[in-house]
């Protein structure tokens, strides 16, 4: 595998995780603990459930699956939780998991990206596992944005009317 391509892929994956976790944290800051556990019906997930689920998924696929760290996941519990635990520690744990995953991804080489791993009953390459996690967090961060917009009636667009990327005070993109 081309070294430059490996570095570009790892950088893009880490940037995507950072962008999505920033958007999730942005939404979490707008919600009360009660709002974080709101679900329109029993077939939908709350923001808190999605944060628990993402932490479990990223731990299983990257931290344990690629990084080799011990982890026993209880996936059904991620969706069964009903609160009223505070959202802040859940999001803080998700942030820690994402940072650990970014570290693992950053330290992978071409051989580890090509290597086969058994994760959640699947036989995948390191590259496939990273791609799965990147698309998975994007999927659920979109749901979190939608739920936050629904509850709070706020504009969470990352772009202004001219299509320029918005940057919050402090200069770091969400």
PDB file of N, CA and C in Angstrom, residues 81-165:
ATOM      1  N   UNK A  81     -31.073   1.607  27.940  1.00  0.00           N
ATOM      2  CA  UNK A  81     -30.964   2.631  28.987  1.00  0.00           C
ATOM      3  C   UNK A  81     -32.038   3.699  28.780  1.00  0.00           C
ATOM      4  N   UNK A  82     -32.609   4.145  29.877  1.00  0.00           N
ATOM      5  CA  UNK A  82     -33.675   5.144  29.801  1.00  0.00           C
ATOM      6  C   UNK A  82     -33.399   6.368  30.670  1.00  0.00           C
ATOM      7  N   UNK A  83     -32.224   6.478  31.216  1.00  0.00           N
ATOM      8  CA  UNK A  83     -31.918   7.642  32.019  1.00  0.00           C
ATOM      9  C   UNK A  83     -32.431   7.468  33.431  1.00  0.00           C
ATOM     10  N   UNK A  84     -32.372   8.460  34.221  1.00  0.00           N
ATOM     11  CA  UNK A  84     -32.064   9.853  33.912  1.00  0.00           C
ATOM     12  C   UNK A  84     -30.607  10.250  34.151  1.00  0.00           C
ATOM     13  N   UNK A  85     -29.651   9.389  33.828  1.00  0.00           N
ATOM     14  CA  UNK A  85     -28.251   9.760  34.038  1.00  0.00           C
ATOM     15  C   UNK A  85     -27.928  11.074  33.317  1.00  0.00           C
ATOM     16  N   UNK A  86     -27.045  11.876  33.890  1.00  0.00           N
ATOM     17  CA  UNK A  86     -26.631  13.114  33.231  1.00  0.00           C
ATOM     18  C   UNK A  86     -25.929  12.810  31.905  1.00  0.00           C
ATOM     19  N   UNK A  87     -26.144  13.668  30.928  1.00  0.00           N
ATOM     20  CA  UNK A  87     -25.546  13.482  29.610  1.00  0.00           C
ATOM     21  C   UNK A  87     -24.054  13.799  29.606  1.00  0.00           C
ATOM     22  N   UNK A  88     -23.627  14.774  30.394  1.00  0.00           N
ATOM     23  CA  UNK A  88     -22.229  15.228  30.345  1.00  0.00           C
ATOM     24  C   UNK A  88     -21.215  14.095  30.509  1.00  0.00           C
ATOM     25  N   UNK A  89     -21.348  13.196  31.499  1.00  0.00           N
ATOM     26  CA  UNK A  89     -20.358  12.126  31.621  1.00  0.00           C
ATOM     27  C   UNK A  89     -20.415  11.120  30.464  1.00  0.00           C
ATOM     28  N   UNK A  90     -21.588  10.937  29.882  1.00  0.00           N
ATOM     29  CA  UNK A  90     -21.720  10.030  28.741  1.00  0.00           C
ATOM     30  C   UNK A  90     -20.957  10.597  27.551  1.00  0.00           C
ATOM     31  N   UNK A  91     -21.139  11.885  27.298  1.00  0.00           N
ATOM     32  CA  UNK A  91     -20.441  12.534  26.183  1.00  0.00           C
ATOM     33  C   UNK A  91     -18.947  12.622  26.469  1.00  0.00           C
ATOM     34  N   UNK A  92     -18.568  12.872  27.719  1.00  0.00           N
ATOM     35  CA  UNK A  92     -17.142  12.912  28.074  1.00  0.00           C
ATOM     36  C   UNK A  92     -16.482  11.566  27.796  1.00  0.00           C
ATOM     37  N   UNK A  93     -17.168  10.487  28.114  1.00  0.00           N
ATOM     38  CA  UNK A  93     -16.629   9.152  27.832  1.00  0.00           C
ATOM     39  C   UNK A  93     -16.530   8.921  26.329  1.00  0.00           C
ATOM     40  N   UNK A  94     -17.526   9.345  25.582  1.00  0.00           N
ATOM     41  CA  UNK A  94     -17.468   9.224  24.124  1.00  0.00           C
ATOM     42  C   UNK A  94     -16.284  10.010  23.569  1.00  0.00           C
ATOM     43  N   UNK A  95     -16.047  11.198  24.082  1.00  0.00           N
ATOM     44  CA  UNK A  95     -14.886  11.995  23.654  1.00  0.00           C
ATOM     45  C   UNK A  95     -13.586  11.252  23.935  1.00  0.00           C
ATOM     46  N   UNK A  96     -13.474  10.626  25.112  1.00  0.00           N
ATOM     47  CA  UNK A  96     -12.266   9.858  25.455  1.00  0.00           C
ATOM     48  C   UNK A  96     -12.085   8.671  24.507  1.00  0.00           C
ATOM     49  N   UNK A  97     -13.173   7.988  24.202  1.00  0.00           N
ATOM     50  CA  UNK A  97     -13.108   6.830  23.301  1.00  0.00           C
ATOM     51  C   UNK A  97     -12.676   7.273  21.905  1.00  0.00           C
ATOM     52  N   UNK A  98     -13.226   8.374  21.429  1.00  0.00           N
ATOM     53  CA  UNK A  98     -12.844   8.879  20.105  1.00  0.00           C
ATOM     54  C   UNK A  98     -11.369   9.263  20.088  1.00  0.00           C
ATOM     55  N   UNK A  99     -10.898   9.913  21.133  1.00  0.00           N
ATOM     56  CA  UNK A  99      -9.472  10.281  21.178  1.00  0.00           C
ATOM     57  C   UNK A  99      -8.582   9.038  21.180  1.00  0.00           C
ATOM     58  N   UNK A 100      -8.983   8.015  21.915  1.00  0.00           N
ATOM     59  CA  UNK A 100      -8.214   6.759  21.928  1.00  0.00           C
ATOM     60  C   UNK A 100      -8.225   6.125  20.543  1.00  0.00           C
ATOM     61  N   UNK A 101      -9.368   6.124  19.895  1.00  0.00           N
ATOM     62  CA  UNK A 101      -9.477   5.563  18.543  1.00  0.00           C
ATOM     63  C   UNK A 101      -8.608   6.341  17.562  1.00  0.00           C
ATOM     64  N   UNK A 102      -8.622   7.655  17.659  1.00  0.00           N
ATOM     65  CA  UNK A 102      -7.790   8.473  16.764  1.00  0.00           C
ATOM     66  C   UNK A 102      -6.311   8.164  16.966  1.00  0.00           C
ATOM     67  N   UNK A 103      -5.910   7.941  18.199  1.00  0.00           N
ATOM     68  CA  UNK A 103      -4.518   7.585  18.486  1.00  0.00           C
ATOM     69  C   UNK A 103      -4.157   6.240  17.854  1.00  0.00           C
ATOM     70  N   UNK A 104      -5.037   5.275  17.997  1.00  0.00           N
ATOM     71  CA  UNK A 104      -4.795   3.946  17.414  1.00  0.00           C
ATOM     72  C   UNK A 104      -4.711   4.046  15.898  1.00  0.00           C
ATOM     73  N   UNK A 105      -5.654   4.738  15.286  1.00  0.00           N
ATOM     74  CA  UNK A 105      -5.657   4.897  13.831  1.00  0.00           C
ATOM     75  C   UNK A 105      -4.381   5.588  13.367  1.00  0.00           C
ATOM     76  N   UNK A 106      -3.993   6.649  14.044  1.00  0.00           N
ATOM     77  CA  UNK A 106      -2.797   7.411  13.660  1.00  0.00           C
ATOM     78  C   UNK A 106      -1.535   6.572  13.686  1.00  0.00           C
ATOM     79  N   UNK A 107      -1.496   5.579  14.556  1.00  0.00           N
ATOM     80  CA  UNK A 107      -0.294   4.753  14.699  1.00  0.00           C
ATOM     81  C   UNK A 107      -0.299   3.496  13.836  1.00  0.00           C
ATOM     82  N   UNK A 108      -1.321   3.309  13.029  1.00  0.00           N
ATOM     83  CA  UNK A 108      -1.375   2.120  12.177  1.00  0.00           C
ATOM     84  C   UNK A 108      -0.486   2.316  10.949  1.00  0.00           C
ATOM     85  N   UNK A 109       0.078   1.218  10.483  1.00  0.00           N
ATOM     86  CA  UNK A 109       0.870   1.248   9.251  1.00  0.00           C
ATOM     87  C   UNK A 109       0.126   0.476   8.165  1.00  0.00           C
ATOM     88  N   UNK A 110       0.712   0.410   6.985  1.00  0.00           N
ATOM     89  CA  UNK A 110       0.058  -0.257   5.852  1.00  0.00           C
ATOM     90  C   UNK A 110      -0.264  -1.713   6.169  1.00  0.00           C
ATOM     91  N   UNK A 111       0.644  -2.396   6.843  1.00  0.00           N
ATOM     92  CA  UNK A 111       0.415  -3.813   7.162  1.00  0.00           C
ATOM     93  C   UNK A 111      -0.777  -3.977   8.098  1.00  0.00           C
ATOM     94  N   UNK A 112      -0.908  -3.108   9.099  1.00  0.00           N
ATOM     95  CA  UNK A 112      -2.028  -3.228  10.039  1.00  0.00           C
ATOM     96  C   UNK A 112      -3.349  -2.797   9.398  1.00  0.00           C
ATOM     97  N   UNK A 113      -3.297  -1.919   8.419  1.00  0.00           N
ATOM     98  CA  UNK A 113      -4.516  -1.552   7.695  1.00  0.00           C
ATOM     99  C   UNK A 113      -4.989  -2.689   6.796  1.00  0.00           C
ATOM    100  N   UNK A 114      -4.051  -3.468   6.280  1.00  0.00           N
ATOM    101  CA  UNK A 114      -4.378  -4.596   5.392  1.00  0.00           C
ATOM    102  C   UNK A 114      -4.728  -5.868   6.159  1.00  0.00           C
ATOM    103  N   UNK A 115      -4.218  -5.978   7.382  1.00  0.00           N
ATOM    104  CA  UNK A 115      -4.419  -7.178   8.193  1.00  0.00           C
ATOM    105  C   UNK A 115      -5.910  -7.443   8.417  1.00  0.00           C
ATOM    106  N   UNK A 116      -6.261  -8.708   8.596  1.00  0.00           N
ATOM    107  CA  UNK A 116      -7.639  -9.108   8.862  1.00  0.00           C
ATOM    108  C   UNK A 116      -7.880  -9.151  10.372  1.00  0.00           C
ATOM    109  N   UNK A 117      -9.048  -8.690  10.774  1.00  0.00           N
ATOM    110  CA  UNK A 117      -9.449  -8.653  12.177  1.00  0.00           C
ATOM    111  C   UNK A 117     -10.850  -9.251  12.289  1.00  0.00           C
ATOM    112  N   UNK A 118     -11.113  -9.916  13.390  1.00  0.00           N
ATOM    113  CA  UNK A 118     -12.463 -10.386  13.687  1.00  0.00           C
ATOM    114  C   UNK A 118     -13.124  -9.395  14.625  1.00  0.00           C
ATOM    115  N   UNK A 119     -14.157  -8.711  14.142  1.00  0.00           N
ATOM    116  CA  UNK A 119     -14.847  -7.704  14.952  1.00  0.00           C
ATOM    117  C   UNK A 119     -16.357  -7.901  14.821  1.00  0.00           C
ATOM    118  N   UNK A 120     -17.017  -8.090  15.933  1.00  0.00           N
ATOM    119  CA  UNK A 120     -18.480  -8.205  15.996  1.00  0.00           C
ATOM    120  C   UNK A 120     -18.993  -9.271  15.019  1.00  0.00           C
ATOM    121  N   UNK A 121     -18.247 -10.347  14.888  1.00  0.00           N
ATOM    122  CA  UNK A 121     -18.653 -11.439  14.015  1.00  0.00           C
ATOM    123  C   UNK A 121     -18.281 -11.254  12.557  1.00  0.00           C
ATOM    124  N   UNK A 122     -17.604 -10.174  12.229  1.00  0.00           N
ATOM    125  CA  UNK A 122     -17.190  -9.905  10.854  1.00  0.00           C
ATOM    126  C   UNK A 122     -15.688 -10.115  10.707  1.00  0.00           C
ATOM    127  N   UNK A 123     -15.271 -10.531   9.524  1.00  0.00           N
ATOM    128  CA  UNK A 123     -13.857 -10.623   9.165  1.00  0.00           C
ATOM    129  C   UNK A 123     -13.561  -9.418   8.277  1.00  0.00           C
ATOM    130  N   UNK A 124     -12.839  -8.439   8.820  1.00  0.00           N
ATOM    131  CA  UNK A 124     -12.599  -7.186   8.104  1.00  0.00           C
ATOM    132  C   UNK A 124     -11.127  -6.812   8.151  1.00  0.00           C
ATOM    133  N   UNK A 125     -10.713  -6.005   7.185  1.00  0.00           N
ATOM    134  CA  UNK A 125      -9.370  -5.434   7.232  1.00  0.00           C
ATOM    135  C   UNK A 125      -9.395  -4.250   8.197  1.00  0.00           C
ATOM    136  N   UNK A 126      -8.218  -3.801   8.599  1.00  0.00           N
ATOM    137  CA  UNK A 126      -8.142  -2.609   9.432  1.00  0.00           C
ATOM    138  C   UNK A 126      -8.774  -1.420   8.737  1.00  0.00           C
ATOM    139  N   UNK A 127      -8.533  -1.310   7.440  1.00  0.00           N
ATOM    140  CA  UNK A 127      -9.105  -0.224   6.662  1.00  0.00           C
ATOM    141  C   UNK A 127     -10.634  -0.288   6.680  1.00  0.00           C
ATOM    142  N   UNK A 128     -11.188  -1.472   6.512  1.00  0.00           N
ATOM    143  CA  UNK A 128     -12.648  -1.622   6.544  1.00  0.00           C
ATOM    144  C   UNK A 128     -13.221  -1.276   7.918  1.00  0.00           C
ATOM    145  N   UNK A 129     -12.533  -1.654   8.977  1.00  0.00           N
ATOM    146  CA  UNK A 129     -13.010  -1.346  10.330  1.00  0.00           C
ATOM    147  C   UNK A 129     -13.046   0.162  10.553  1.00  0.00           C
ATOM    148  N   UNK A 130     -12.001   0.845  10.119  1.00  0.00           N
ATOM    149  CA  UNK A 130     -11.949   2.304  10.273  1.00  0.00           C
ATOM    150  C   UNK A 130     -13.041   2.963   9.439  1.00  0.00           C
ATOM    151  N   UNK A 131     -13.209   2.490   8.217  1.00  0.00           N
ATOM    152  CA  UNK A 131     -14.241   3.041   7.338  1.00  0.00           C
ATOM    153  C   UNK A 131     -15.626   2.842   7.962  1.00  0.00           C
ATOM    154  N   UNK A 132     -15.855   1.662   8.526  1.00  0.00           N
ATOM    155  CA  UNK A 132     -17.138   1.395   9.192  1.00  0.00           C
ATOM    156  C   UNK A 132     -17.383   2.399  10.316  1.00  0.00           C
ATOM    157  N   UNK A 133     -16.396   2.608  11.165  1.00  0.00           N
ATOM    158  CA  UNK A 133     -16.570   3.515  12.305  1.00  0.00           C
ATOM    159  C   UNK A 133     -16.801   4.946  11.823  1.00  0.00           C
ATOM    160  N   UNK A 134     -16.086   5.370  10.788  1.00  0.00           N
ATOM    161  CA  UNK A 134     -16.263   6.733  10.269  1.00  0.00           C
ATOM    162  C   UNK A 134     -17.673   6.940   9.714  1.00  0.00           C
ATOM    163  N   UNK A 135     -18.176   5.959   8.966  1.00  0.00           N
ATOM    164  CA  UNK A 135     -19.534   6.120   8.431  1.00  0.00           C
ATOM    165  C   UNK A 135     -20.577   5.966   9.537  1.00  0.00           C
ATOM    166  N   UNK A 136     -20.306   5.132  10.505  1.00  0.00           N
ATOM    167  CA  UNK A 136     -21.253   4.887  11.594  1.00  0.00           C
ATOM    168  C   UNK A 136     -21.431   6.122  12.472  1.00  0.00           C
ATOM    169  N   UNK A 137     -20.334   6.776  12.823  1.00  0.00           N
ATOM    170  CA  UNK A 137     -20.452   7.985  13.651  1.00  0.00           C
ATOM    171  C   UNK A 137     -21.123   9.103  12.854  1.00  0.00           C
ATOM    172  N   UNK A 138     -20.870   9.162  11.552  1.00  0.00           N
ATOM    173  CA  UNK A 138     -21.529  10.186  10.730  1.00  0.00           C
ATOM    174  C   UNK A 138     -23.033   9.959  10.674  1.00  0.00           C
ATOM    175  N   UNK A 139     -23.430   8.716  10.506  1.00  0.00           N
ATOM    176  CA  UNK A 139     -24.851   8.367  10.457  1.00  0.00           C
ATOM    177  C   UNK A 139     -25.551   8.808  11.740  1.00  0.00           C
ATOM    178  N   UNK A 140     -24.990   8.431  12.878  1.00  0.00           N
ATOM    179  CA  UNK A 140     -25.645   8.745  14.147  1.00  0.00           C
ATOM    180  C   UNK A 140     -25.479  10.210  14.549  1.00  0.00           C
ATOM    181  N   UNK A 141     -24.403  10.865  14.142  1.00  0.00           N
ATOM    182  CA  UNK A 141     -24.292  12.295  14.453  1.00  0.00           C
ATOM    183  C   UNK A 141     -25.376  13.066  13.705  1.00  0.00           C
ATOM    184  N   UNK A 142     -25.719  12.622  12.503  1.00  0.00           N
ATOM    185  CA  UNK A 142     -26.835  13.242  11.782  1.00  0.00           C
ATOM    186  C   UNK A 142     -28.150  13.078  12.525  1.00  0.00           C
ATOM    187  N   UNK A 143     -28.351  11.908  13.116  1.00  0.00           N
ATOM    188  CA  UNK A 143     -29.560  11.697  13.917  1.00  0.00           C
ATOM    189  C   UNK A 143     -29.561  12.608  15.142  1.00  0.00           C
ATOM    190  N   UNK A 144     -28.408  12.747  15.774  1.00  0.00           N
ATOM    191  CA  UNK A 144     -28.299  13.608  16.958  1.00  0.00           C
ATOM    192  C   UNK A 144     -28.589  15.058  16.591  1.00  0.00           C
ATOM    193  N   UNK A 145     -28.076  15.511  15.455  1.00  0.00           N
ATOM    194  CA  UNK A 145     -28.362  16.869  14.988  1.00  0.00           C
ATOM    195  C   UNK A 145     -29.866  17.029  14.748  1.00  0.00           C
ATOM    196  N   UNK A 146     -30.467  16.069  14.099  1.00  0.00           N
ATOM    197  CA  UNK A 146     -31.907  16.140  13.818  1.00  0.00           C
ATOM    198  C   UNK A 146     -32.724  16.195  15.116  1.00  0.00           C
ATOM    199  N   UNK A 147     -32.395  15.339  16.058  1.00  0.00           N
ATOM    200  CA  UNK A 147     -33.117  15.330  17.336  1.00  0.00           C
ATOM    201  C   UNK A 147     -32.955  16.676  18.042  1.00  0.00           C
ATOM    202  N   UNK A 148     -31.732  17.207  18.041  1.00  0.00           N
ATOM    203  CA  UNK A 148     -31.471  18.491  18.703  1.00  0.00           C
ATOM    204  C   UNK A 148     -32.256  19.613  18.035  1.00  0.00           C
ATOM    205  N   UNK A 149     -32.284  19.625  16.711  1.00  0.00           N
ATOM    206  CA  UNK A 149     -33.069  20.636  15.992  1.00  0.00           C
ATOM    207  C   UNK A 149     -34.555  20.498  16.320  1.00  0.00           C
ATOM    208  N   UNK A 150     -35.034  19.275  16.411  1.00  0.00           N
ATOM    209  CA  UNK A 150     -36.443  19.022  16.708  1.00  0.00           C
ATOM    210  C   UNK A 150     -36.810  19.520  18.104  1.00  0.00           C
ATOM    211  N   UNK A 151     -35.968  19.206  19.072  1.00  0.00           N
ATOM    212  CA  UNK A 151     -36.253  19.579  20.463  1.00  0.00           C
ATOM    213  C   UNK A 151     -36.079  21.075  20.695  1.00  0.00           C
ATOM    214  N   UNK A 152     -34.991  21.634  20.174  1.00  0.00           N
ATOM    215  CA  UNK A 152     -34.624  23.015  20.504  1.00  0.00           C
ATOM    216  C   UNK A 152     -35.043  24.056  19.469  1.00  0.00           C
ATOM    217  N   UNK A 153     -35.439  23.626  18.274  1.00  0.00           N
ATOM    218  CA  UNK A 153     -35.787  24.560  17.202  1.00  0.00           C
ATOM    219  C   UNK A 153     -34.638  25.541  16.954  1.00  0.00           C
ATOM    220  N   UNK A 154     -33.446  24.971  16.703  1.00  0.00           N
ATOM    221  CA  UNK A 154     -32.247  25.781  16.463  1.00  0.00           C
ATOM    222  C   UNK A 154     -31.641  25.435  15.100  1.00  0.00           C
ATOM    223  N   UNK A 155     -30.916  26.405  14.553  1.00  0.00           N
ATOM    224  CA  UNK A 155     -30.177  26.204  13.308  1.00  0.00           C
ATOM    225  C   UNK A 155     -28.794  25.681  13.668  1.00  0.00           C
ATOM    226  N   UNK A 156     -28.484  24.489  13.230  1.00  0.00           N
ATOM    227  CA  UNK A 156     -27.176  23.901  13.512  1.00  0.00           C
ATOM    228  C   UNK A 156     -26.331  23.771  12.245  1.00  0.00           C
ATOM    229  N   UNK A 157     -26.670  24.552  11.227  1.00  0.00           N
ATOM    230  CA  UNK A 157     -25.936  24.481   9.968  1.00  0.00           C
ATOM    231  C   UNK A 157     -24.460  24.800  10.191  1.00  0.00           C
ATOM    232  N   UNK A 158     -23.615  24.064   9.509  1.00  0.00           N
ATOM    233  CA  UNK A 158     -22.174  24.308   9.578  1.00  0.00           C
ATOM    234  C   UNK A 158     -21.733  25.340   8.546  1.00  0.00           C
ATOM    235  N   UNK A 159     -22.670  25.756   7.685  1.00  0.00           N
ATOM    236  CA  UNK A 159     -22.347  26.683   6.602  1.00  0.00           C
ATOM    237  C   UNK A 159     -23.305  27.861   6.620  1.00  0.00           C
ATOM    238  N   UNK A 160     -22.812  29.039   6.193  1.00  0.00           N
ATOM    239  CA  UNK A 160     -23.680  30.206   6.114  1.00  0.00           C
ATOM    240  C   UNK A 160     -24.432  30.204   4.783  1.00  0.00           C
ATOM    241  N   UNK A 161     -25.210  31.244   4.538  1.00  0.00           N
ATOM    242  CA  UNK A 161     -26.046  31.311   3.336  1.00  0.00           C
ATOM    243  C   UNK A 161     -25.225  31.309   2.049  1.00  0.00           C
ATOM    244  N   UNK A 162     -23.967  31.710   2.116  1.00  0.00           N
ATOM    245  CA  UNK A 162     -23.097  31.714   0.941  1.00  0.00           C
ATOM    246  C   UNK A 162     -22.297  30.414   0.801  1.00  0.00           C
ATOM    247  N   UNK A 163     -22.549  29.454   1.687  1.00  0.00           N
ATOM    248  CA  UNK A 163     -21.855  28.173   1.606  1.00  0.00           C
ATOM    249  C   UNK A 163     -20.485  28.156   2.260  1.00  0.00           C
ATOM    250  N   UNK A 164     -20.160  29.209   3.015  1.00  0.00           N
ATOM    251  CA  UNK A 164     -18.871  29.255   3.722  1.00  0.00           C
ATOM    252  C   UNK A 164     -19.012  28.547   5.061  1.00  0.00           C
ATOM    253  N   UNK A 165     -17.978  27.809   5.435  1.00  0.00           N
ATOM    254  CA  UNK A 165     -18.002  27.084   6.705  1.00  0.00           C
ATOM    255  C   UNK A 165     -18.024  28.066   7.867  1.00  0.00           C
TER     256      UNK A 165
END
